[in-house]
GROMACS .gro file of C-alpha atoms in nm:
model
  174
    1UNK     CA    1   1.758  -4.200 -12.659
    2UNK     CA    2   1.653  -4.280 -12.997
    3UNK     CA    3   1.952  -4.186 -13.335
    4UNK     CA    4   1.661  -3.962 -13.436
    5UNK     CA    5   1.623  -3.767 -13.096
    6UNK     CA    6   2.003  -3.760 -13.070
    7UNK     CA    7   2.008  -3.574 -13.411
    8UNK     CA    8   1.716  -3.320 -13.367
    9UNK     CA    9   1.947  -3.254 -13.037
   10UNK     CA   10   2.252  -3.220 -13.203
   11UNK     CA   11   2.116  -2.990 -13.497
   12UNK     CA   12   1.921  -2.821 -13.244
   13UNK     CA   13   2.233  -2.737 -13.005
   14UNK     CA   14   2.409  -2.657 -13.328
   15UNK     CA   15   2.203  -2.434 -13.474
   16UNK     CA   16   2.118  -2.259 -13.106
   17UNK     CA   17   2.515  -2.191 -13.109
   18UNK     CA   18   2.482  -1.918 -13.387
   19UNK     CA   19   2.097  -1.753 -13.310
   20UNK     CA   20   1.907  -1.708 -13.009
   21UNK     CA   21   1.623  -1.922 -12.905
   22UNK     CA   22   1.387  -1.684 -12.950
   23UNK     CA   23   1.440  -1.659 -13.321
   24UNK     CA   24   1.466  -2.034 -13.382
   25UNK     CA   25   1.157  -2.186 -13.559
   26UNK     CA   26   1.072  -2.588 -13.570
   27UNK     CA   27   1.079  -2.602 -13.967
   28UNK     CA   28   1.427  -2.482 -13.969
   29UNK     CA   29   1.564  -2.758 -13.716
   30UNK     CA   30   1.325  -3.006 -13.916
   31UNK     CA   31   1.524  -2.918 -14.268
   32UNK     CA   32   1.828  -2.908 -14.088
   33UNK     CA   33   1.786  -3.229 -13.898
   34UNK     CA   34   1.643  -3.452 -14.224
   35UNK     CA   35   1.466  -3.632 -14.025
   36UNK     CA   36   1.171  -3.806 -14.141
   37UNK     CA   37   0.956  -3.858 -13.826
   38UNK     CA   38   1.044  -3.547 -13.723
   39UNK     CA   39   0.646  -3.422 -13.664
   40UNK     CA   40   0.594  -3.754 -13.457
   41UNK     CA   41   0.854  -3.690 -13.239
   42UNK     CA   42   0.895  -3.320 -13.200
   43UNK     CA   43   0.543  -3.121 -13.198
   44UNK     CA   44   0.640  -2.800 -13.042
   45UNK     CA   45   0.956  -2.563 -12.966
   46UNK     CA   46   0.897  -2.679 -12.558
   47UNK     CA   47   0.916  -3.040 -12.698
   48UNK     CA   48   1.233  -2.974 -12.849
   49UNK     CA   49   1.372  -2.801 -12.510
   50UNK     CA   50   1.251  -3.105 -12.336
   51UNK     CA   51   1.460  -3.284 -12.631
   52UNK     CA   52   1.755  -3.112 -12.564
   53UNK     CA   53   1.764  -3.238 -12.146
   54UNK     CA   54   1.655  -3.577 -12.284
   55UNK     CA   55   2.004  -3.552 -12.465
   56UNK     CA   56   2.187  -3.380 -12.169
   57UNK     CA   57   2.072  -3.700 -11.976
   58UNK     CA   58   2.160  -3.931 -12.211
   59UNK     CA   59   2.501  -3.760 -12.243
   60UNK     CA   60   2.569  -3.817 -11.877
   61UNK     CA   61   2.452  -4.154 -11.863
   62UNK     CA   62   2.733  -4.241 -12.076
   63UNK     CA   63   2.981  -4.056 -11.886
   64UNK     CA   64   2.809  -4.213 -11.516
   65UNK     CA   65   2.963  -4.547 -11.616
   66UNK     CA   66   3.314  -4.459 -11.586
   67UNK     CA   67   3.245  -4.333 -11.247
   68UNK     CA   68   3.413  -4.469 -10.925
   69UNK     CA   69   3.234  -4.539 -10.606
   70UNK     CA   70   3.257  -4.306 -10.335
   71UNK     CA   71   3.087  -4.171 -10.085
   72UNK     CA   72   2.726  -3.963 -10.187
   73UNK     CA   73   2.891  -3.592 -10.126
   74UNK     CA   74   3.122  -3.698 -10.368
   75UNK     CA   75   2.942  -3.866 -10.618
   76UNK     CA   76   2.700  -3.598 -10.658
   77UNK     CA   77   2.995  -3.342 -10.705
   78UNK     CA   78   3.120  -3.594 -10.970
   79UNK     CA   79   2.784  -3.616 -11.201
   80UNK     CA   80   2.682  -3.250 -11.118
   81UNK     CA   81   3.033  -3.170 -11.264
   82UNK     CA   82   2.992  -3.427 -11.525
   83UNK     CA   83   2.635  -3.232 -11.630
   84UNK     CA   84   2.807  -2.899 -11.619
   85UNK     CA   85   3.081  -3.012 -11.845
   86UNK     CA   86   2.812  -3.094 -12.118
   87UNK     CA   87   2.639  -2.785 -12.049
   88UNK     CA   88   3.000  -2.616 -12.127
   89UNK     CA   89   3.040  -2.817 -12.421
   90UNK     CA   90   2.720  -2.662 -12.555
   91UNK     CA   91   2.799  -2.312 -12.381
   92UNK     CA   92   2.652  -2.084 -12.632
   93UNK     CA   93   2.348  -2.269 -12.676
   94UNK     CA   94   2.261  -2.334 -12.331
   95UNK     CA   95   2.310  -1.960 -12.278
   96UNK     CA   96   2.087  -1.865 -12.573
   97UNK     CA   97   1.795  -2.024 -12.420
   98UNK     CA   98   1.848  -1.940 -12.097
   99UNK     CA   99   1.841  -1.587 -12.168
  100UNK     CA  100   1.494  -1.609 -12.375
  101UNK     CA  101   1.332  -1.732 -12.024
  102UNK     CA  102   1.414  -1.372 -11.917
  103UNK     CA  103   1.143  -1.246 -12.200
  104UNK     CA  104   0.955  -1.587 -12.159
  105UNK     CA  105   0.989  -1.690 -11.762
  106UNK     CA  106   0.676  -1.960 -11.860
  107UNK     CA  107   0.903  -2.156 -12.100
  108UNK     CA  108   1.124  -2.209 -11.792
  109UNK     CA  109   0.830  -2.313 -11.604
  110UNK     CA  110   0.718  -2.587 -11.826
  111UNK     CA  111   1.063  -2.687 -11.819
  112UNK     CA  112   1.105  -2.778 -11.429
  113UNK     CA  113   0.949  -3.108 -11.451
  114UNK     CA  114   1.199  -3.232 -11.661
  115UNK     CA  115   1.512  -3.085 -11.483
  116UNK     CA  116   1.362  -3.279 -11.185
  117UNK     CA  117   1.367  -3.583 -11.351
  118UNK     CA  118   1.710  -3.495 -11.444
  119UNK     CA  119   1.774  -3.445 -11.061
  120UNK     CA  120   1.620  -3.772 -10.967
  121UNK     CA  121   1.788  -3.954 -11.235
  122UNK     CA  122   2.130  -3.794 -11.060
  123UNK     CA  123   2.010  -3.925 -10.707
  124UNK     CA  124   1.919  -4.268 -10.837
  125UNK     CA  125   2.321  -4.293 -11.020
  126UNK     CA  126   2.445  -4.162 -10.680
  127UNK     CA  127   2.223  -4.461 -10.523
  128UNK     CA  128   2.066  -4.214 -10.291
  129UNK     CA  129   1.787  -4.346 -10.147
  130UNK     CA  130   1.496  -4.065 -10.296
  131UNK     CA  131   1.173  -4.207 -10.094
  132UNK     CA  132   0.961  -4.084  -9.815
  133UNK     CA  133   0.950  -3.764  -9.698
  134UNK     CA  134   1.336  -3.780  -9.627
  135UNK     CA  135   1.417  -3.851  -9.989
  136UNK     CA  136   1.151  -3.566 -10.107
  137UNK     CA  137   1.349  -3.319  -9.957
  138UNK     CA  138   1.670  -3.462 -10.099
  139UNK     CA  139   1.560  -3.366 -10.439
  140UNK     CA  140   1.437  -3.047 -10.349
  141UNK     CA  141   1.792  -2.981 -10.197
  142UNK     CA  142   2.028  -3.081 -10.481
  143UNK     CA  143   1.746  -2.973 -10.752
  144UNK     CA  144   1.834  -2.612 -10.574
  145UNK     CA  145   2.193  -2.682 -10.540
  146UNK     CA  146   2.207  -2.771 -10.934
  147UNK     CA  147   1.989  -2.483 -10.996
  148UNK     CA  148   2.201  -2.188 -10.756
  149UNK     CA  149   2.528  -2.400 -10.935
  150UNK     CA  150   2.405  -2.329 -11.290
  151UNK     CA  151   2.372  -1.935 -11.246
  152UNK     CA  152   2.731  -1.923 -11.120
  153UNK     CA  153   2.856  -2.138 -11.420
  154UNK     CA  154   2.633  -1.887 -11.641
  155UNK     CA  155   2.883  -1.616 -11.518
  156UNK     CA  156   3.218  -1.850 -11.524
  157UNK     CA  157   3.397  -1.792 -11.850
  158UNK     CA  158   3.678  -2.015 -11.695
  159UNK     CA  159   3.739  -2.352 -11.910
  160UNK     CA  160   3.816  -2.531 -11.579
  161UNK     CA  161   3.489  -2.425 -11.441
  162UNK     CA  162   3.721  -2.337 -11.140
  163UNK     CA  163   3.452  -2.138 -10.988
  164UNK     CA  164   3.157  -2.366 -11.070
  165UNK     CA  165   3.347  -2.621 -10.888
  166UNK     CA  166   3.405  -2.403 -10.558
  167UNK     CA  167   3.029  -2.295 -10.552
  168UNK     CA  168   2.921  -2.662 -10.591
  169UNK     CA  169   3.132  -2.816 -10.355
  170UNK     CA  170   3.077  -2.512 -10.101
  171UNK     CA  171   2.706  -2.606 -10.140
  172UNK     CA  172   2.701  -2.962 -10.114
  173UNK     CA  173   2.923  -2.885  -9.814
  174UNK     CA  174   2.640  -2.709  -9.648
   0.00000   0.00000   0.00000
């Protein structure tokens, strides 16, 4: 990820902290942001939620290379914990948007292709083999896991995610 991506993240997350999605216009995160390319790069407000998973990713692959190896249950836990961490670390923003898709369930739509990617990009840290039919259905699995996961850490005001953790391990159990 780009410096300039990272920032229009950053200023984006920032700003998203203190007003709700909904309310949030492009020319305010371009002030904010200074950035000079900042038409090039960001055309649209589902560009800049697209933006903001780019920098989730990003985010985690910086975190992946501390990881130990283990076996794939456990790995997956690991990065899927290691993604809900940075989610928590941007808690009110991440909430903000989510609760514009309830007014706006199409914005969530258009997002799905990127939290697959997201999902993929998991698998292929985890070295989980994602091809052939076998591998399809391995990313439709943890792609539901992460997705059933995220709606209990929605409602987990713990800061050790205590109950995120139970959920995610119960399902990757299963």
């Amino acid at each position: 990820m780009n410096k300039e991506l990272k920032k229009i993240a950053e200023i984006t997350l920032n700003l998203l902290s203190k007003k709700s999605w909904n309310i949030l216009s492009l020319k305010e995160v371009k002030q904010k942001s200074k950035v000079k390319l900042f038409d090039i790069l960001i055309n649209n407000k589902q560009e800049l939620l697209n933006n903001i998973n780019a920098y989730f990713d990003y985010c985690l692959s910086l975190q992946i290379k501390n990881l130990e190896d283990s076996n794939h249950k456990d790995i997956i836990f690991e990065i899927l914990m290691m993604r809900f961490d940075i989610l928590q670390n941007n808690r009110k923003a991440v909430l903000s948007v989510f609760n514009s898709f309830k007014h706006k369930p199409q914005e969530l739509i258009l997002l799905l292709p990127q939290l697959l990617d997201s999902i993929i990009s998991i698998i292929g840290h985890a070295k989980i083999s994602n091809r052939g039919f076998i591998g399809q259905i391995k990313i439709k699995g943890i792609f539901i896991i992460y997705i059933s996961t995220f709606l209990v850490w929605m409602k987990d005001e713990s800061s050790s995610l205590e109950k995120t953790m139970k959920v995610l391990d119960t399902y990757l159990n299963q």
